[in-house]
Amino acid sequence: MSILYRKLARELWHMRGQVLAIAVVIAGGMATLVMSLTTLDTLVDTRDTYYRDYRFADVFATLKRAPESLREPVEAIPGVQQVETRVVSHANLDIPDFPDPAVGILISLPDGRNAELNRLFLRTGRLPEPGRAGEAVVNEAFAEEHGFRPGDRIGAVINGRRQELEIVGIGLSPEYIYHVAPGDLFPDFARMGMLWMNRTQLEAAFDMDGAFNDVVLTLTRDGRSADVIQRLDALLAPFGGQGALDRSDQLSHRYLELELDQLRTMATVFPAIFLAVAAFLLNVVLTRLIHSQREQMGILKAFGYSHVDVGLHYAQMVMVIVAIGLVIGTGMGLWLGQMLSELYRDFFRFPYLEWRISTRSLAIGTLVTLAAAAGGTFAALWRAARIPPAEAMRPEPAPVFRPTLVERLGLQRLFDQPTRMILRNIERRPVKALLSATGIAFACGIMAIGTFQQGAVGYLIQVQYGQVQRDDLTVTFTEPTSRRALHELAAMHGVDHAEPFRDAGVRLSRGTAAYRTGIHGFEPESRLRRILDDELQVVTLPREGLVLNDFLSEYLDARAGDTVWVEFLEGRRERVAVPVAGVVREFTGASAYMNLDALNRLMREGTAISGVWLAVDADFRDAIVRDLKEVPRVAGVTDRLTAIQNFWDSMANIVLTFAFFSTVLAGSIAFGVVYNSARIALTERARELASLRVLGLTRGEIRYILLGELFLITLVAIPPGFLIGLGLVYLLVGTLDSDLYRVPLFLTPDVYAIAASTILVATALSAAVVARRLNRLDLVEVLKTRE
Amino acid sequence: MEAPETDRKVVFRARGLTKVYRMGEVEVHALRGVDLDLFEGEFVVLLGPSGSGKSTLLNILGGLDAPTGGEVICQGRNLVQAGDRELTAFRRHFVGFVFQFYNLIPSLTARENVAIVTEIARDPMPPEEALALVGLAERVDHFPAQLSGGEQQRVAIARAVAKRPAVLLCDEPTGALDSKTGIVVLEVLERINRELGTTTAVITHNATIADMADRVVHFLDGHIDRIDTPAVRKSPRELSW
C-alpha cells in the first residue's frame, strides 16, 4: 500500500492550508484542555502538598480569652489529633515612606520555633529568636510590595503602644494563601501584612499571659469536623468563643477553592466547544474531499481496491490531520499550562509549584478528539466505503435549485442576480449554512467570555464603590465607642463629612439555616453608605427591622415580613427575634443592615458606634491618615479605592493572558470555519464561477457571489454568538456565586464590539486568502476539465 | 484467420441485460435487453451514438456496475450474483480499464500510477516494463500534469495492462485526443492485443476505428442494432479521421 501512502502525503501537502486550518482548531481544543487540566492538577497538587507539608489545620476558632489550661479539654475532644493555641490580634502599622494606613495581623509562634500547625515556609531570614522582643517574620506578598528585606524595621501600634519591629524573616503560610479582609473584595497586599512574632511578646502586649485567643486543630483520620466543632464551641463559649470554622469555611481556603472551581469550569466548557467545532470542520472538509475524489475512488475500486481499502485510505487522512492537531495542541497546552500555573503561583503566593503534566488531560484530550473526529467523519467515510465504483465515476447529477423563500414571496426585485444566487445557494444547503453559522457563533461567544471579566468586575466595582460604599476613609475603633468620637473626627481639618456606623457580629438563623455575619447599623439619611434594590436603585433604610442582602435572604429563605433569630456574638450576647423589613441587592458579601438607633436599642447599649465613615478633601487625605494613626482608639483606617487599584494591577496579568488566549482561540475557530467553507466553495464552484467570468462577469462580481455568502453567514451568526457568549459567561460565573461575591452577568458594549470585530477580521482574512486564489482562476483550464 | 465461433473460448456471455438508473429526477433506460459474447483474444469495437448504452454495458462487464436485469457469465461465474468482495477480486485480477479522460491520480507520477495497481495484482509486470510497452520509458517520473493528453492515456493503458488482465475494457480511449495522438494510442492497444493476446473491447462513436476490429457491435437506444465482422482488419496507421 506504499503508493497509497504517497498519495496521502502528497494530497495532504497539496491541501495543507485546509489541513492546517482544521489542525489548528483541534489544537485549540487540545491546548485548552491540556492547559486547563494541567494548571488545575498542578494547583491542586501544589495546594495539597503545601497543606500537608505545612500542616494546614482542619478547624479554626477565635475567642476572647481563655487560660492555657483549656488546651487539655480541647485535646481530649474525640476526633482531635493535634491542637495549637495562639494569640492572634491586629496592629496598625507605620511603614517608612508609605503614608497609607496599613493593618498587620499578628500571629504568635511558639517561642523560638515554627508552629506545629499552619507552619511557616521561610523564604529568607530566620524565625524570631526566643527571648528577643520586637522580632517578626512578615509574609512575602507584603514584603514584596514594600521591598522589605531581613533587617528592615517598621513601626507598629500594638494595643495602643507604639513599638519598633525588626523584620528577621520573610515567609508564607497555608493559612493566608489568599487573604481578603472581611467585607473587602480583593486582597490588598500593601495595606495588610501578616506578622509572626514570639508568643511571649504577644501575650505580654495583649494581656494574655498564660492565655490564648485563637486555637487551631487537626482531626484524626475518622474525626468528624461537625462533632468536634460542636464540642469545641461548647468549651469555648464561656470564654467568648465566636464559633469554630471548618476548613471549608476558612476564608483563604474558600477563595482558593472558588478560583479552582472557575478553572474546572473552563477545563470543561472551552475544550468541549473547540472539539465540537473541530468535529464539524472535519465533517465538512471530509465530505467535500470525498466529493472531489469521487472519480479517484471509482478508479481505485475499478482496479480492484476494496471498499475497506478505500475507506481506510480516507480514514488515514483524517488521522493524520487529527494527529497534527493533537501534537500541536499538546505542546501548546503544556507551554500555556506552565505559563498559567506560574501566574497563579504568584497570584496565590504559593511558595513553590508542584509542576505536573496532567497525563489524564492527554488521555482525555486524545480520546475526546478522536471521538469527535470519528463522529465528524463517520458519515463521509461510510459513504466513501460504500459508493459503487460506476456511480463514483459517473458525473454527479445537476444539483436541484428552487426559487428561494424570498422569491416565492415575490421579493426578488429587491435583489440583483448575484444576490439571488447567494440566497439560493444558502437555501439549497441550509444545514451546511447553519453549521457554519454555528461554528462562527461559538467563536464569537468565546471571544465574549475572554473579555467579559474586566468589564464585569469593573461594573461590580462601580456599583459597590460608586453606589454603595461611598466613603473615602473608613475608621474603625478598637472597641464600641461613644458618639463623641464622631464629632472629634468630623472636626478634623479637611474632613468634609462624617457618618457613624455600628458593626455587630451576629449569628442569624431561620429554621435550620444559620449564617455568621455582621449587622451593619447606619443612619437612614446616610450619604456615604446606601443600599440598592433589585434594579440597583437607591432605597432608604427602614426605621425598624432587619434588611438582608439577596444572598442572605436566599440562604435563610427569609423575605420581607418574615422573622429571623439574631444571636449577638458580643456585648450581652442576647438572642432576639427580629422582623425582616426588606431585601437589598449586593454583589459582595452576605450582610445584614439596620437603622443605627434600632440596632443600638436591640443591643441595649446606648449610642455606641464601631467606627466612622469619612468623606475627605483629597488634598488633606495624607495628613488626616497621619493624624488618625496617632489616635489610640483607632484600630484601622481603610482606603478602599487605592486597594482596588492595587489589586487590579496585580490581576492585570492574568486577565490579559486570559483575554489574549481567548482571542487567539476564537480567531482560529472563526478562521478555521470561514477559510474551510470558502476553500470548499471555491473548489465546488470553480467551474460555475469560471463560466460566469467567460460570460463577462467581473472578478469583483464573482468574488461577491462566492464571498458574499460567507459574509452573510458571518453577519447572521454574530448576534446568536452574543447570546452564546452570555450563556458561556453564565456557565462560568453562575457556578461561582457564593457569599463572598457574585459576579454580575453583565457584558459591556466593548465586549460585544471586540467579539464582533475579531470575528469579522478573521472572516476578512480568510476571504482575502480565497480571493487571491479566485483571481488566479484559469478560465480555459477549468472549463476543459470534466466535472 | 476467421475461426468458427463455436471453436473459440467465450470470455463474457451476457444475456438479457437491462439497466435503469436515475439521474437527478430523470429515469434513464441505459440498456433494454442486450445479448453479447466476447471471445478470447479478439479486438471488439462497440460503436454507437452517445447515450446508446455502450458505457453502461462496459461498466457491467467490468464489474463496476450491476445490471437491473439479466446475467453476465464470466469463466463460469455469474457476475450479477457476485458479492462486492468477489467483484473487487474480479476487477483486481481479471480486468483492465482505460477511460476517455485517462483518470490518472494527479498526485502520483506515471510510475506510481501504474504501481498503485501492480502492488495489489497477483502476477504483474514491473511498472517500468508496462510503461516501456506504451513507449513512455523516458517519462516514468512525470506527474500527469506534466504529460500531454496522449501520454496520459498511454500511462492509463500501461496501468491497465500491467496486471496482465484477461480483458482490457476501453471507454472512448481516443475521445479526448486529436487524430494523430489517437492513432498512437490505438497502435498501443493493437500491439497489446497482438502481443499479449488480451481480449480488448473498445467503445467509440468514431466509426473509423471500427476498421481495426475483429468485430464491430453497433449500439442504438440501449440495444444491439447489428454486429459486423469486417473482412480485413486494418492497422491503426492506415486509419485517419
mmCIF file of C-alpha atoms in Angstrom, chain A residues 1-4 6-8 10-11 295-296 298-307 309 385 388-391 393-398 400 784 786, chain B residues 19 21-25 59 63-65 84 88 91-92 95-97 99 101 103-109 112 115-117 119-120 143 159-160 163:
data_model
loop_
_atom_site.group_PDB
_atom_site.id
_atom_site.type_symbol
_atom_site.label_atom_id
_atom_site.label_comp_id
_atom_site.label_asym_id
_atom_site.label_seq_id
_atom_site.Cartn_x
_atom_site.Cartn_y
_atom_site.Cartn_z
ATOM 1 C CA MET A 1 0.000 0.000 0.000
ATOM 2 C CA SER A 2 3.026 2.269 -0.072
ATOM 3 C CA ILE A 3 1.757 4.110 -3.149
ATOM 4 C CA LEU A 4 -1.472 4.948 -1.361
ATOM 5 C CA ARG A 6 2.476 8.502 -1.037
ATOM 6 C CA LYS A 7 -0.817 9.661 -2.496
ATOM 7 C CA LEU A 8 -1.941 10.503 1.023
ATOM 8 C CA ARG A 10 1.074 14.467 -1.482
ATOM 9 C CA GLU A 11 -2.595 15.265 -1.204
ATOM 10 C CA GLU A 295 -13.698 9.656 -9.627
ATOM 11 C CA GLN A 296 -10.451 8.665 -8.000
ATOM 12 C CA GLY A 298 -14.103 4.929 -8.676
ATOM 13 C CA ILE A 299 -10.766 4.236 -10.328
ATOM 14 C CA LEU A 300 -9.235 2.725 -7.225
ATOM 15 C CA LYS A 301 -12.208 0.452 -6.990
ATOM 16 C CA ALA A 302 -12.233 -0.245 -10.728
ATOM 17 C CA PHE A 303 -8.697 -1.519 -10.347
ATOM 18 C CA GLY A 304 -9.635 -3.803 -7.532
ATOM 19 C CA TYR A 305 -9.221 -1.851 -4.294
ATOM 20 C CA SER A 306 -11.921 -2.898 -1.876
ATOM 21 C CA HIS A 307 -14.350 -0.631 -0.034
ATOM 22 C CA ASP A 309 -9.082 -0.219 1.370
ATOM 23 C CA ALA A 385 -16.566 2.977 1.610
ATOM 24 C CA PRO A 388 -20.369 1.825 -6.062
ATOM 25 C CA PRO A 389 -17.495 2.412 -8.471
ATOM 26 C CA ALA A 390 -19.630 3.024 -11.545
ATOM 27 C CA GLU A 391 -21.646 5.604 -9.660
ATOM 28 C CA MET A 393 -17.235 7.635 -11.915
ATOM 29 C CA ARG A 394 -20.457 8.952 -13.341
ATOM 30 C CA PRO A 395 -20.707 12.726 -13.242
ATOM 31 C CA GLU A 396 -22.969 13.902 -10.487
ATOM 32 C CA PRO A 397 -26.499 14.903 -11.361
ATOM 33 C CA ALA A 398 -27.005 18.636 -11.503
ATOM 34 C CA VAL A 400 -31.605 20.828 -7.694
ATOM 35 C CA LYS A 784 -11.698 21.894 -20.085
ATOM 36 C CA ARG A 786 -14.647 17.376 -16.671
ATOM 37 C CA LYS B 19 -30.186 -1.255 -16.789
ATOM 38 C CA TYR B 21 -30.878 4.318 -13.317
ATOM 39 C CA ARG B 22 -31.918 7.684 -12.067
ATOM 40 C CA MET B 23 -30.078 10.870 -12.792
ATOM 41 C CA GLY B 24 -31.499 13.531 -10.535
ATOM 42 C CA GLU B 25 -35.181 13.386 -11.296
ATOM 43 C CA ASN B 59 -19.186 -0.987 -16.718
ATOM 44 C CA GLY B 63 -17.884 -5.405 -12.535
ATOM 45 C CA LEU B 64 -18.188 -1.682 -11.898
ATOM 46 C CA ASP B 65 -21.936 -1.635 -12.020
ATOM 47 C CA ASP B 84 -18.904 -6.962 -3.519
ATOM 48 C CA THR B 88 -13.499 -6.436 -6.201
ATOM 49 C CA ARG B 91 -11.591 -6.314 -11.073
ATOM 50 C CA ARG B 92 -8.324 -6.639 -9.230
ATOM 51 C CA VAL B 95 -9.964 -6.638 -15.854
ATOM 52 C CA GLY B 96 -8.022 -3.617 -17.038
ATOM 53 C CA PHE B 97 -9.812 -0.323 -17.631
ATOM 54 C CA PHE B 99 -11.163 5.707 -19.688
ATOM 55 C CA PHE B 101 -10.359 11.153 -19.556
ATOM 56 C CA ASN B 103 -8.445 9.212 -14.839
ATOM 57 C CA LEU B 104 -4.898 9.232 -13.612
ATOM 58 C CA ILE B 105 -4.375 10.163 -9.976
ATOM 59 C CA PRO B 106 -2.900 13.655 -10.214
ATOM 60 C CA SER B 107 -0.854 13.332 -7.045
ATOM 61 C CA LEU B 108 1.064 10.307 -8.325
ATOM 62 C CA THR B 109 3.784 10.048 -11.020
ATOM 63 C CA GLU B 112 3.274 5.355 -9.265
ATOM 64 C CA ALA B 115 2.383 0.817 -9.293
ATOM 65 C CA ILE B 116 -0.853 1.532 -7.473
ATOM 66 C CA VAL B 117 -2.301 -1.326 -9.497
ATOM 67 C CA GLU B 119 1.005 -3.528 -5.883
ATOM 68 C CA ILE B 120 -2.252 -5.373 -5.458
ATOM 69 C CA PHE B 143 3.258 13.754 -12.939
ATOM 70 C CA ARG B 159 -1.734 0.944 -15.786
ATOM 71 C CA ALA B 160 -4.495 -1.241 -17.227
ATOM 72 C CA LYS B 163 -1.530 -6.569 -14.157
#
